[in-house]
Each structure stands twice: as C-alpha cells, then as structure tokens.
Amino acid sequence: MMANGCWPFATARRRLRHSRQKRDAREQDPECSRHTRSLPSTRRSPGRSGRRAASPYTKPAERQHRPVPSLLRALTDRPPLTTSSSGRVVTRPAVETKPEIPCPLCGQGNRADRRFCTECGSRLGRACPACGSSVEAGEKFCGSCGAALSGRGRGSRPAPSATSPPTHLVEKILASRSALQGERKQVTVLFADVQGSMDLAEQVDPEVFHHVMERFATLLADGVHRFEGTVTHYTGDGVMALFGAPIALEDHAQRACYAALHLSDALRRYANELRLTRSLNFAVRMGLNSGEVVVGTIGDDLRMDYTAQGHTVGLAARMEQLAEPGKIYLTEHTAKLITGLLQLEDLGSLAVKGVQAPVGVFVLVGVGPLRTRLEVSRARGFSRFVGRDADLHALEAALARAQAGNGQVVGVVAEAGVGKSRLCFEFLARCRARGLRVYEAHGVAHGRNIPFLPMQALFRAYLGITEQDGERDARQKIAGRLILLTDDFRDALPLVCDFLGVPDPERPVARMDPEARERQLRAIATRIVQADDRQGSTVTLLEDLHWFDRSSDALLETLVAAQARARGLLLLNYRPEFRARWMAAPHYEQRSLVPLGPEASAALMADLLGGSASLAGLAARLHERTGGNPFFIEEAVRGLVEAGILVGSEGAYRLLRPVEQVSVPPTVQAVLAARIDRLGERGKEVLQTAAVIGRQFSEPVLERVIELAAPELAAALQKLAAAEFVYEVALFPHAEYAFKHPLTQEVAYRSQLAERRARVHAAAARALAELHPDQLDEHAALLAYHWEAAGEALEAARWYRRAAEWIGTKNSAEAARKWEQVRTLAAKVPDLAEADVLGLVARAQLLNLGSRLGASAEVAAAVFEEGRALANRTGDLKSLAMLLCGYSQVKDMQGEPDQALRHAMEALGLAEQTGDRGLKLVVHQALAASHAESGRLREALRFAEQGLDLAPEDPRLGANLVGYSPYAWLTGFKARLLVHMGRLEEARRTIDRCLDLSRALGETEAPGSWYPVAALAAEHAGDAEGALAHARRAVEIAEKTGHSFSRAVAYLALGMALKMRGQSSEAVETLEHALAVSRERRTGLQFEAWGLSLLAEAQLANGEPDRARATANEAVAAAHQTPLFECVARLALARVLLRTDGAGARDAVHAALTRAEVLVDETGANAYAPLIHLERAELARLIGDGPARERQLREAQRLFVEMGATARAQQLARDVA
C-alpha cells in the first residue's frame, strides 16, 4: 500500500506544466479571456450564515485528471499541496475551471450562460460564484461578499476538485464549530481498497497506473457523495468514508450500504473496462461497521484531515481486510440497523484481530424487499395501535368533506417516531377496505438530491406502472391509462414518458424552452388529478415531505392547488421543520400528533412486554425516558432484549435484573442526532450547552455559561421551544426551561467531547454559585455534580459533603448516597490532607447512617477499617470518635451489644480529650444505646440523662455531626427506656416532648423511630386502639422515608397492635414481613427476639400451635445477647406452652418464668414483672391451685397500677372479682 495521500499527486508537476500552458493560451485569446469567470468559493464570508455556496460541477473527463485533496484542504483558501521529487511538501496552484450555477430546485450544476436548468428545466438565477447570493445583470462585484463577478477578481479561490465533498457538506463543516472542534457521532464507516494494488502497479507504466487509480478515486468519491457520505481519508489504494458525520444521518447505515452497492456496480463496470483495455485484473473489497466515533479535525489547522477515530473505525477496516475481492463485508452492528432493508448473507461469528469476542459478519448482497422503517415494522409484526382514535376520526371527517365535493389536503406533522406513518397506514387500510382508490409515494432520506423522485413514484402509481414493467410495457400502460382518462392526453404522451424515465425513441420529446417544459409538466399533473377524480373519490398519501427534493416540492404545490377542485383527499405527513407556501391554502388542514400519554404508553408496553411481576416499574421508567414516543419505546425494549436484560418472547418477557438505566438505542440516537444537527450552529450550541447544565435549566445560568447576549439567547431558546426541543416551565422571577424528552438531552450531551463537557460543567457550577449565593445549601448537590463531571474531584467532594449535611435531617438515604460520593471522590485525590479528612468524615457518617438504613456487616467492617487507617494518618481525634460511634450503632443494630459497648467506650475517651460538647452528646447517644441493648437499662438511662444535661438550651447541639438532633434522639430513647422500666406516665410525657422537638426542628424522618415507642407504651397500658394508631403512623413515615430500620420496627409495632386487637391472621403476616425486612437488610436485629416472641403469640392465637411452639423456642435462641428481649422471649415461651401443653408443661413453664424474673431484676425491665405474675396465675389455674392464682393476679394488678397501666389494672380487677 502506498503512502497516505501521495499517489494522487504523483504527476502533479506534469499536470502543472500543462495547466500553465492552457492558462497562457487563454490569456492570449481575448475571446476566451472575456468568458473567464472567478472560481466559486466554498468558504463563508465573515458575518454571513445560512447561504449555500455555488456547487462546482465538472465534466467526467475533467475529473479524471485531478488530484484527490484531503477534505479540509478543499475547504480553505490556501493553495493545495503536493510533493516534490524529494518528498518535501510544496504549494501547487490549482487548475482553473469554469464556474457553474446550481439549479435552485434540483441542485444540478449549469454553465454560467444557461438560463434554464439542463436537468429539470427550472429557470436559473444568476448567483455570486463565491457566496451563492443572487446578483443582477451588469454587476461586477457581489453586494454580499465583495467577490468579483467577472474575471479572476480579487480574493477568488480555486475550485474544489472532482473528489472534493459537495458544497453543502463543505459549508456544513466550516459553519459548524462542533464539527471542527470534535464531537461524538453515531456513524457507519466504509473502507474500500484495491486488492493487490502493488501487483497491478508492476503490470503497467507508472503514468498509466496513476490514471487508473485517479479514476478509481473519482468513482469512489462520486459514489460516497451520492448518498451524502464524506470521504475523510485516502489510503493510497482506497478510501475511508463516513456516513453520519459531520452531518448526522438517521439512516447512516442504510446509506452506507446503498453507497457500497452503487460502488460495487460502478467498479465492476470499471474492472471490465480495464480487463478489456489494459488486461488488468482489477478488484475492490469493501468493509462496513456502525457505532459511536469521535470525529473532528486531526492537527492544528484547517489543512489537516477531518476524520473519525475509535474502535468502530478499526472494526470497519478489519471487515475490509477480511472481505473477498469484489465482496462487501459488514459487522453485526451494521446488520442490526438495516434488517429487512438490505439482503445479507450470514457468515457467522468470526475471530477478528484486536477484538476479544467473535464478531458476527455478513456479506452485503443487494437491496432487500423492504423500503421504509414502517415496512420493517410490518414485517416483524406491528405492535398494538393505541392512543390515536381522535386522529383517525379527524381523518375520517376530512375524507367525508372531500367526498362531498370539498377537496381536502391534510398534513400530519410530528417528530420522528411519534407515529405519522403508522396513523396513515391504518387510515389507508380502512380506505382500501371500503373500496376507495388509494395512491401513495414516499420521500427517502437519500433522495433529496434526485429531482422528482417521489413524484415519479406517485405518477407511476396513478398510471399503474410497476417495477417489473419493462420500458415498452410502461409506455403502453401510460398511453392506455391517460387516453382512457381523456383523449386530450395524446399529445402529452412523449413528455409524460420522458418524465417517468421511459422515453419513446419513436416519439421523442419536442425541443422546447425549459420554462415551457416545466409549465407543461405542472399542467399535465393538474389534468391527471382532475381526470382521475372523475372516476370517483381517491385518497393520495405523500409521505415524508421533509425528504422531498426541490423539484418535487414545486410540483407538490401544483397538486395541492388542484386538490381544491377535486373530490379526493390528499394526505401528507412531515416533520415540524418542513414549511411550504401552500400551507396557507383554505382547503389545507394540519394535524399535529403528540407522543402517547401514560395510559396509551402503558397499553403499548403491556402488549410488548407482558404482565410478568418482574416487570414492575419498567413501563413507567420507559415512558419517562422515551417521552411516550412509540418508536423509541419499541427500540428501547428491543435494546433490553438484545442486551439480555429481558428474556422470553414478545408479550411474555421477564426482567432478569433491575434496570438502573435504560440506554439509548443506536437507532434512536441517530434520529435525534440528525434532528439536532438540523438546528444550525447557534441552536445546536445552545441545546448542547443546556444539555450539560441539566434536564431543567434557567436562562440566567445558560446566559453566563454560553456567553451570549441576552436577546440572542432568548431568540435561540424561543426557536428551540418552537421546535419542541424544550419548553418553558417558569417565567418568573426568570425564565426556566426543561427538555421535552430525556433522550434528546442525553443525545445532545453525549454528542459532545468529554473535554468540552467538562468545561461547560465547570462554568455551570461557577454560574450557579454566583447567581444563588444565599441558596448554596439547596444547590450544593447540583454544584457537586457539575464539579465531579468537570473532573474536579476535591471540589466535588467538598460540595457533596455540604449537600449531605444539609439533606441529612430530611432524607437519610439520600444523605448516605452523598457521603458515599464524598468517600469515592476523596480517594481520587491521594496524598492530600484535606482529602483524607473528607474521606474519614464520610466513613464516619456512612456508619452513622448505615445503622438506620441497614449496612451489611462486611461493608460496615470495611468502611470502619478504612476510616481508622485515615484517622491514624490524619490524627483527627474528633472524626475518629465519630467513626467509633457510628460503628457502635451498627453493631447495636446487628445484635452485637458487647462490641457496640466497647467501641462506644473508646469513643468516650476521645471525646473527653477534645472537650467538644456536641461530640460528647453524640457519644452519650451511642453509650445509652449500647448499654440498653446489653440489658443494662439503668446505666443506659443514666447516660441518656447525662447527655441531655449537656444541651438543655440547645437542641441542635451535635446535629452538624450526625445530620439530626442527638438531643431529640436521646429524648426519644429515654422514653423507650422508661416504657421498658415500667414508668409509663413519664414515658408518655417524654415521647410527646420528643415528637414536639422533631417537628420544631423540621426532622421528618425521626418520628418514624418514636411512634413505635408510643405504640409499645400504649400496648403496656392496655390501649389497643392507641397502639394501632401509633403503629400505623410509624408505618406511614417509614414507607415514605424508605429506612430499612424504621420499616422493620414500624411493622413490628403494627403486628403487635394487630395481635392485641385479636386480628391474628393479619398480625402473623405483618410480623413475618417485619422480620424479613430486618434479616434481609441486616438492621434492627437487636429486636429479632422481640419480633419472634410476638409472632409466636400471634401464631398461637391464629390456631397454629406447632408453629407457635417452634417460633417461641427460636425467639429464646435469638435472644442470647440481648437480656431485655430474652425476658420477653421467655415470657412468650411460657405463654405458648401453657396454652398448648397445659399442666403437662409445668416444669418448663416454671423454668421459663423463673429466668424471666431474674432478667427483670438484672435489667430493670419492670414493665414485664406483672406479665410474669399473670402467667404464674394461669399455671396455678391449670394445676387447680385457686389461692395461688388469686395471689398472682392481685400482685399483677398492683404492679399495673404502679406502672400507670390503668386499663390493664381495671380489666384485671374485674377478672379477680
């Protein structure tokens, strides 16, 4: 393979001499010099936008002898480059060519002296060869850009060569800053290469071989440009081309395949020519692959190449290397995008160098049986048609008006994927079922430069011509159909045949003025519509007007006008960017389709997914992500299936793993990227910048980030809103916008290079901080997100810490997520003291929150060890004390009170050293909890009261350390201790004070921990209704906050209250749920024995004695480290045994109750003493000892009175009496 870029210039010196000789001859010939024009420019004039430069067209013979410049060399006004004999790069003057005027309708290049287009017959206007502006006869210089309109003129530039990109592509790159700076694109990459080029070079003279390869390059460039691809690289004996960049194309894979097939045919003919004329065996192989690439300039000036980089490109090159001569190979990635549209041969999965997993490889054989995305969907099997009843009724009404003699034109407008084509398909199916004549034609994305393409298809449909008809048969059908309509068409037959591509050699079209030809075609079209209308009502569909060429647009205007006098319906569909003058016609009606609403989306997804319980929540997530766009929904589901996340068949899928993020399928990315690219540079820049700021963004922030003047930005935003990219969500005190579809934001975000995104994120963070100096706490999380995305780990960690501290009193789960981000980010900044402190604080807070949210033992241990290591490095005693307190509480929640107490005592020593009152308060909180769980209620109460004495006037003391008020927490914990100790009246007052404190402090989560204590106090007092009310309030708060610990304890309290009310079945279910939450999340395990005790009693009441006995024994076993709840478990076991085994369990019951009495004395849990007496009374009854029973009941009654359990005491008094 020859060196990159060298072979096209191998004969530069020879051609340079030749061109100079021709130029000298022209200069000496006055007649020739008079007709010389300045060359058309491809570069925009300063300050101008939106104008297309004139397209330079050259004859094929001229193209064969031109060098192949790199893409961006053709865009500049620098002289082209060549190589000297020594290999040094030198400048080379370009060969001068005559300018051409592009046709305003079809784009065909025409000589400057032509008045009408030689392709479509439209009138030509004179245009500036530099900028394309309209100019008047006699003007010498362009009024728009100053370029000379005759002679060489000042500042004129050489024309691009035959292998240069088309003018519209040149303008796009120069106009698009993002295209030059680089961006991410979904593209298809094509590589084409001559097989055995070095062997061919040895078979012929070097000059001959140069001409062979130069013609080959021209054929390649023509084929690529025909389908709006970009040749980005000449490899010496082949090319690399992109489809989808710099201009995004939603059908990039389809276009690349069409280009490859077109090239295959053209190169096959060229190979036959070379075989006959040069005896050369010329063969080309091609390879394609689709995916995401980074595209942009390579180098530091515009002379360098615009190209793509990445794995996608490399895999395309591998396909070309694998391909057999004359074959086109493509990957499975491309094949997925063109299924049904092209014919493929599956070669299976092949090992490809540089790729770990085997790659599915296909041979591109030809065009497939399907033409549009709708046909592909139909072949797969349409999904359910939902949410369009009103639109169908509107079309039916329009048809009824048309049949009544009022011709109608209806335009259905919507963005890609919303359902324009499906709506029209369903409506046409109804029309056909009623016997109406239906005609249809479709625009295609790659047909915008082919004059009259959809209109030719429409009139072939009118005249009954099929693809199978030969030219003669087609002419016969045209004649028969038109003369059948009316004999007036006889003279028009030659023109109609010529227009439809089947000219009659025996009756050629008469020579006529191009303007007359255009006028006749429009008149014929009107007459065909009117004559056909006399045969009865018709429905004509013209689809995808946004892809019509200019010639077809002009003819469509004629059809719209003709429809006013017809009895038929002309149905059109197009995207919002399409505009036309005929839309003001009185018989035209526009119908805008909106995305599906939640109900219609749910119906569609139920049809696609099925009803498996594993799919819960997926439909809502998909609707939120896709914005109700049916095509996006279907593609997202297909993407989940292909990723193995959904398994099964359509309508019966199961979700294998949670869907944290629904990715954007490549098909959807391509559609959205193409739409974004059509915005123009200013609109695209504003949209991309807004996408970085967030789903919702304010105009002041955007203005600071993008540095646009307020009026310019406001105008750009209004255009984006009109195009339905964004919508206003607020106008006061400043304008706020939001993206209409999350996927649009994501595609706009992902299309930018990481470096640019990082700059915008940093600018957004600074703007937010400057604009909201009084709301930094509320914006801390957003600021942290932007700094993290900007790559500033330390700054992000600082703001995440502030966000965690602010949200900690309101949402512990969210605070934990923020602290985890602090932990992660601080670790990315090694050997920095501040980062170590942040990491230590984060770990302490994670343990503090983990005690309530349910941290696994393994995770908690790892966080603790990491934190201790950081504490040793920093010497931060305060943070180490907090770390120990957090781990102490985790151990409490995991049912390990002895270890909890050890860590809490170590923390107390550190707190005393620091002298920090807030820290001491937090440590007393841990000490009170660990003493309580180890069965030392008196010591626990002492530590709780000592802690409360530290902050009698400041309930917020220490809140900055744990995210909530330790004072309020200790107040609630003291109430819990008082309940267990049998001081119910004092406990009730303390609970009320705790709840009042929480409300005053704005703590929304904390009450979820104290309502279960209130329920327990009510249960001990014998107030079943009060217990149920408090328990239900606890469940309500716990479910709202999502705390695992709060949920476990709340459901235990609810189960207890239900059991007390005699609702045993509901109690069993509730208590089993509570225990499951606790065990699964490894939190609240210190209450496991209490929960099992309650469950055993509920099972007993529910008529399940065997299960009750087993559960009671399990409760005793679970309580070996928690003396308080061992007392409760022994009581439950005695109660179950008495009611299942009766007097036969006398010894076991006596042993259980005796152990319970010992535990009451050791722990101080006096609330359980009267319950022991009640069970002894029951045992006495069973053995027939009446006096003993009475003594036990009277003692229980006395203790209930002492405790303040009035209701229980009164009930017992009635029983004794």
PDB file of N, CA and C in Angstrom, residues 198-253:
ATOM      1  N   MET A 198      -0.241  -3.278  -5.471  1.00  0.00           N
ATOM      2  CA  MET A 198       1.178  -3.250  -5.817  1.00  0.00           C
ATOM      3  C   MET A 198       1.467  -4.159  -7.011  1.00  0.00           C
ATOM      4  N   ASP A 199       0.786  -5.306  -7.069  1.00  0.00           N
ATOM      5  CA  ASP A 199       0.953  -6.178  -8.236  1.00  0.00           C
ATOM      6  C   ASP A 199       0.449  -5.491  -9.497  1.00  0.00           C
ATOM      7  N   LEU A 200      -0.664  -4.790  -9.387  1.00  0.00           N
ATOM      8  CA  LEU A 200      -1.188  -4.067 -10.543  1.00  0.00           C
ATOM      9  C   LEU A 200      -0.205  -2.995 -11.000  1.00  0.00           C
ATOM     10  N   ALA A 201       0.409  -2.300 -10.039  1.00  0.00           N
ATOM     11  CA  ALA A 201       1.323  -1.223 -10.385  1.00  0.00           C
ATOM     12  C   ALA A 201       2.515  -1.729 -11.187  1.00  0.00           C
ATOM     13  N   GLU A 202       2.912  -2.979 -10.921  1.00  0.00           N
ATOM     14  CA  GLU A 202       4.050  -3.535 -11.650  1.00  0.00           C
ATOM     15  C   GLU A 202       3.700  -3.933 -13.078  1.00  0.00           C
ATOM     16  N   GLN A 203       2.400  -4.070 -13.365  1.00  0.00           N
ATOM     17  CA  GLN A 203       1.990  -4.563 -14.677  1.00  0.00           C
ATOM     18  C   GLN A 203       1.867  -3.475 -15.728  1.00  0.00           C
ATOM     19  N   VAL A 204       1.832  -2.211 -15.335  1.00  0.00           N
ATOM     20  CA  VAL A 204       1.647  -1.126 -16.308  1.00  0.00           C
ATOM     21  C   VAL A 204       2.629  -0.001 -16.010  1.00  0.00           C
ATOM     22  N   ASP A 205       2.731   0.918 -16.945  1.00  0.00           N
ATOM     23  CA  ASP A 205       3.566   2.095 -16.776  1.00  0.00           C
ATOM     24  C   ASP A 205       3.052   2.930 -15.596  1.00  0.00           C
ATOM     25  N   PRO A 206       3.946   3.538 -14.811  1.00  0.00           N
ATOM     26  CA  PRO A 206       3.512   4.322 -13.651  1.00  0.00           C
ATOM     27  C   PRO A 206       2.481   5.397 -13.987  1.00  0.00           C
ATOM     28  N   GLU A 207       2.655   6.050 -15.150  1.00  0.00           N
ATOM     29  CA  GLU A 207       1.693   7.087 -15.519  1.00  0.00           C
ATOM     30  C   GLU A 207       0.323   6.503 -15.794  1.00  0.00           C
ATOM     31  N   VAL A 208       0.299   5.324 -16.446  1.00  0.00           N
ATOM     32  CA  VAL A 208      -0.977   4.646 -16.695  1.00  0.00           C
ATOM     33  C   VAL A 208      -1.622   4.251 -15.378  1.00  0.00           C
ATOM     34  N   PHE A 209      -0.811   3.711 -14.492  1.00  0.00           N
ATOM     35  CA  PHE A 209      -1.359   3.285 -13.194  1.00  0.00           C
ATOM     36  C   PHE A 209      -1.911   4.478 -12.404  1.00  0.00           C
ATOM     37  N   HIS A 210      -1.213   5.616 -12.539  1.00  0.00           N
ATOM     38  CA  HIS A 210      -1.723   6.820 -11.871  1.00  0.00           C
ATOM     39  C   HIS A 210      -3.116   7.167 -12.370  1.00  0.00           C
ATOM     40  N   HIS A 211      -3.306   7.126 -13.684  1.00  0.00           N
ATOM     41  CA  HIS A 211      -4.621   7.453 -14.246  1.00  0.00           C
ATOM     42  C   HIS A 211      -5.663   6.428 -13.818  1.00  0.00           C
ATOM     43  N   VAL A 212      -5.273   5.162 -13.746  1.00  0.00           N
ATOM     44  CA  VAL A 212      -6.204   4.121 -13.304  1.00  0.00           C
ATOM     45  C   VAL A 212      -6.676   4.404 -11.878  1.00  0.00           C
ATOM     46  N   MET A 213      -5.736   4.720 -11.010  1.00  0.00           N
ATOM     47  CA  MET A 213      -6.091   4.927  -9.609  1.00  0.00           C
ATOM     48  C   MET A 213      -6.826   6.250  -9.401  1.00  0.00           C
ATOM     49  N   GLU A 214      -6.480   7.249 -10.233  1.00  0.00           N
ATOM     50  CA  GLU A 214      -7.173   8.519 -10.085  1.00  0.00           C
ATOM     51  C   GLU A 214      -8.639   8.393 -10.495  1.00  0.00           C
ATOM     52  N   ARG A 215      -8.893   7.651 -11.547  1.00  0.00           N
ATOM     53  CA  ARG A 215     -10.280   7.414 -11.944  1.00  0.00           C
ATOM     54  C   ARG A 215     -10.997   6.600 -10.872  1.00  0.00           C
ATOM     55  N   PHE A 216     -10.296   5.638 -10.303  1.00  0.00           N
ATOM     56  CA  PHE A 216     -10.853   4.839  -9.200  1.00  0.00           C
ATOM     57  C   PHE A 216     -11.260   5.757  -8.036  1.00  0.00           C
ATOM     58  N   ALA A 217     -10.400   6.712  -7.693  1.00  0.00           N
ATOM     59  CA  ALA A 217     -10.714   7.640  -6.603  1.00  0.00           C
ATOM     60  C   ALA A 217     -11.940   8.477  -6.927  1.00  0.00           C
ATOM     61  N   THR A 218     -12.054   8.896  -8.179  1.00  0.00           N
ATOM     62  CA  THR A 218     -13.204   9.691  -8.580  1.00  0.00           C
ATOM     63  C   THR A 218     -14.489   8.891  -8.462  1.00  0.00           C
ATOM     64  N   LEU A 219     -14.451   7.631  -8.900  1.00  0.00           N
ATOM     65  CA  LEU A 219     -15.637   6.778  -8.782  1.00  0.00           C
ATOM     66  C   LEU A 219     -16.027   6.599  -7.319  1.00  0.00           C
ATOM     67  N   LEU A 220     -15.039   6.397  -6.465  1.00  0.00           N
ATOM     68  CA  LEU A 220     -15.325   6.232  -5.042  1.00  0.00           C
ATOM     69  C   LEU A 220     -15.956   7.492  -4.465  1.00  0.00           C
ATOM     70  N   ALA A 221     -15.357   8.637  -4.759  1.00  0.00           N
ATOM     71  CA  ALA A 221     -15.880   9.890  -4.212  1.00  0.00           C
ATOM     72  C   ALA A 221     -17.294  10.149  -4.705  1.00  0.00           C
ATOM     73  N   ASP A 222     -17.544   9.932  -6.003  1.00  0.00           N
ATOM     74  CA  ASP A 222     -18.883  10.143  -6.536  1.00  0.00           C
ATOM     75  C   ASP A 222     -19.901   9.246  -5.852  1.00  0.00           C
ATOM     76  N   GLY A 223     -19.544   7.986  -5.653  1.00  0.00           N
ATOM     77  CA  GLY A 223     -20.482   7.056  -5.027  1.00  0.00           C
ATOM     78  C   GLY A 223     -20.778   7.402  -3.590  1.00  0.00           C
ATOM     79  N   VAL A 224     -19.752   7.842  -2.852  1.00  0.00           N
ATOM     80  CA  VAL A 224     -19.942   8.214  -1.445  1.00  0.00           C
ATOM     81  C   VAL A 224     -20.784   9.477  -1.348  1.00  0.00           C
ATOM     82  N   HIS A 225     -20.441  10.489  -2.173  1.00  0.00           N
ATOM     83  CA  HIS A 225     -21.165  11.760  -2.099  1.00  0.00           C
ATOM     84  C   HIS A 225     -22.608  11.619  -2.561  1.00  0.00           C
ATOM     85  N   ARG A 226     -22.856  10.678  -3.438  1.00  0.00           N
ATOM     86  CA  ARG A 226     -24.220  10.474  -3.941  1.00  0.00           C
ATOM     87  C   ARG A 226     -25.190  10.211  -2.803  1.00  0.00           C
ATOM     88  N   PHE A 227     -24.713   9.542  -1.756  1.00  0.00           N
ATOM     89  CA  PHE A 227     -25.577   9.203  -0.622  1.00  0.00           C
ATOM     90  C   PHE A 227     -25.206  10.023   0.619  1.00  0.00           C
ATOM     91  N   GLU A 228     -24.622  11.213   0.369  1.00  0.00           N
ATOM     92  CA  GLU A 228     -24.303  12.194   1.402  1.00  0.00           C
ATOM     93  C   GLU A 228     -23.307  11.679   2.428  1.00  0.00           C
ATOM     94  N   GLY A 229     -22.400  10.829   1.978  1.00  0.00           N
ATOM     95  CA  GLY A 229     -21.291  10.423   2.812  1.00  0.00           C
ATOM     96  C   GLY A 229     -20.129  11.384   2.654  1.00  0.00           C
ATOM     97  N   THR A 230     -19.108  11.185   3.455  1.00  0.00           N
ATOM     98  CA  THR A 230     -17.938  12.045   3.443  1.00  0.00           C
ATOM     99  C   THR A 230     -16.687  11.195   3.311  1.00  0.00           C
ATOM    100  N   VAL A 231     -15.912  11.441   2.253  1.00  0.00           N
ATOM    101  CA  VAL A 231     -14.613  10.778   2.133  1.00  0.00           C
ATOM    102  C   VAL A 231     -13.647  11.523   3.033  1.00  0.00           C
ATOM    103  N   THR A 232     -13.163  10.860   4.061  1.00  0.00           N
ATOM    104  CA  THR A 232     -12.314  11.536   5.048  1.00  0.00           C
ATOM    105  C   THR A 232     -10.846  11.183   4.892  1.00  0.00           C
ATOM    106  N   HIS A 233     -10.546  10.124   4.135  1.00  0.00           N
ATOM    107  CA  HIS A 233      -9.172   9.660   4.143  1.00  0.00           C
ATOM    108  C   HIS A 233      -8.913   8.861   2.880  1.00  0.00           C
ATOM    109  N   TYR A 234      -7.832   9.181   2.189  1.00  0.00           N
ATOM    110  CA  TYR A 234      -7.387   8.375   1.058  1.00  0.00           C
ATOM    111  C   TYR A 234      -6.175   7.571   1.503  1.00  0.00           C
ATOM    112  N   THR A 235      -6.275   6.279   1.360  1.00  0.00           N
ATOM    113  CA  THR A 235      -5.263   5.385   1.930  1.00  0.00           C
ATOM    114  C   THR A 235      -4.173   4.998   0.954  1.00  0.00           C
ATOM    115  N   GLY A 236      -4.170   5.545  -0.228  1.00  0.00           N
ATOM    116  CA  GLY A 236      -3.193   5.157  -1.220  1.00  0.00           C
ATOM    117  C   GLY A 236      -3.810   4.292  -2.288  1.00  0.00           C
ATOM    118  N   ASP A 237      -4.535   3.261  -1.894  1.00  0.00           N
ATOM    119  CA  ASP A 237      -5.234   2.419  -2.860  1.00  0.00           C
ATOM    120  C   ASP A 237      -6.671   2.187  -2.431  1.00  0.00           C
ATOM    121  N   GLY A 238      -7.221   3.152  -1.723  1.00  0.00           N
ATOM    122  CA  GLY A 238      -8.599   3.047  -1.285  1.00  0.00           C
ATOM    123  C   GLY A 238      -9.013   4.278  -0.503  1.00  0.00           C
ATOM    124  N   VAL A 239     -10.185   4.177   0.127  1.00  0.00           N
ATOM    125  CA  VAL A 239     -10.704   5.311   0.885  1.00  0.00           C
ATOM    126  C   VAL A 239     -11.312   4.845   2.193  1.00  0.00           C
ATOM    127  N   MET A 240     -11.413   5.816   3.098  1.00  0.00           N
ATOM    128  CA  MET A 240     -12.257   5.673   4.278  1.00  0.00           C
ATOM    129  C   MET A 240     -13.337   6.736   4.166  1.00  0.00           C
ATOM    130  N   ALA A 241     -14.586   6.343   4.355  1.00  0.00           N
ATOM    131  CA  ALA A 241     -15.703   7.276   4.254  1.00  0.00           C
ATOM    132  C   ALA A 241     -16.601   7.146   5.465  1.00  0.00           C
ATOM    133  N   LEU A 242     -17.229   8.257   5.827  1.00  0.00           N
ATOM    134  CA  LEU A 242     -18.163   8.291   6.948  1.00  0.00           C
ATOM    135  C   LEU A 242     -19.561   8.616   6.444  1.00  0.00           C
ATOM    136  N   PHE A 243     -20.526   7.959   7.036  1.00  0.00           N
ATOM    137  CA  PHE A 243     -21.934   8.294   6.812  1.00  0.00           C
ATOM    138  C   PHE A 243     -22.523   8.604   8.186  1.00  0.00           C
ATOM    139  N   GLY A 244     -22.956   9.852   8.352  1.00  0.00           N
ATOM    140  CA  GLY A 244     -23.465  10.285   9.648  1.00  0.00           C
ATOM    141  C   GLY A 244     -22.596  11.335  10.294  1.00  0.00           C
ATOM    142  N   ALA A 245     -21.547  11.767   9.640  1.00  0.00           N
ATOM    143  CA  ALA A 245     -20.699  12.845  10.142  1.00  0.00           C
ATOM    144  C   ALA A 245     -20.018  13.499   8.936  1.00  0.00           C
ATOM    145  N   PRO A 246     -19.847  14.804   8.979  1.00  0.00           N
ATOM    146  CA  PRO A 246     -20.205  15.742  10.047  1.00  0.00           C
ATOM    147  C   PRO A 246     -21.693  16.021  10.152  1.00  0.00           C
ATOM    148  N   ILE A 247     -22.457  15.644   9.135  1.00  0.00           N
ATOM    149  CA  ILE A 247     -23.906  15.827   9.201  1.00  0.00           C
ATOM    150  C   ILE A 247     -24.517  14.529   9.703  1.00  0.00           C
ATOM    151  N   ALA A 248     -25.222  14.582  10.833  1.00  0.00           N
ATOM    152  CA  ALA A 248     -25.842  13.376  11.368  1.00  0.00           C
ATOM    153  C   ALA A 248     -26.931  12.885  10.417  1.00  0.00           C
ATOM    154  N   LEU A 249     -26.954  11.589  10.183  1.00  0.00           N
ATOM    155  CA  LEU A 249     -27.947  10.958   9.315  1.00  0.00           C
ATOM    156  C   LEU A 249     -28.619   9.841  10.097  1.00  0.00           C
ATOM    157  N   GLU A 250     -29.938   9.901  10.203  1.00  0.00           N
ATOM    158  CA  GLU A 250     -30.616   8.878  10.981  1.00  0.00           C
ATOM    159  C   GLU A 250     -30.582   7.522  10.305  1.00  0.00           C
ATOM    160  N   ASP A 251     -30.347   7.506   8.980  1.00  0.00           N
ATOM    161  CA  ASP A 251     -30.272   6.245   8.246  1.00  0.00           C
ATOM    162  C   ASP A 251     -28.858   6.021   7.709  1.00  0.00           C
ATOM    163  N   HIS A 252     -27.868   6.344   8.548  1.00  0.00           N
ATOM    164  CA  HIS A 252     -26.480   6.291   8.084  1.00  0.00           C
ATOM    165  C   HIS A 252     -26.075   4.904   7.617  1.00  0.00           C
ATOM    166  N   ALA A 253     -26.541   3.857   8.294  1.00  0.00           N
ATOM    167  CA  ALA A 253     -26.167   2.505   7.894  1.00  0.00           C
ATOM    168  C   ALA A 253     -26.780   2.142   6.541  1.00  0.00           C
TER     169      ALA A 253
END
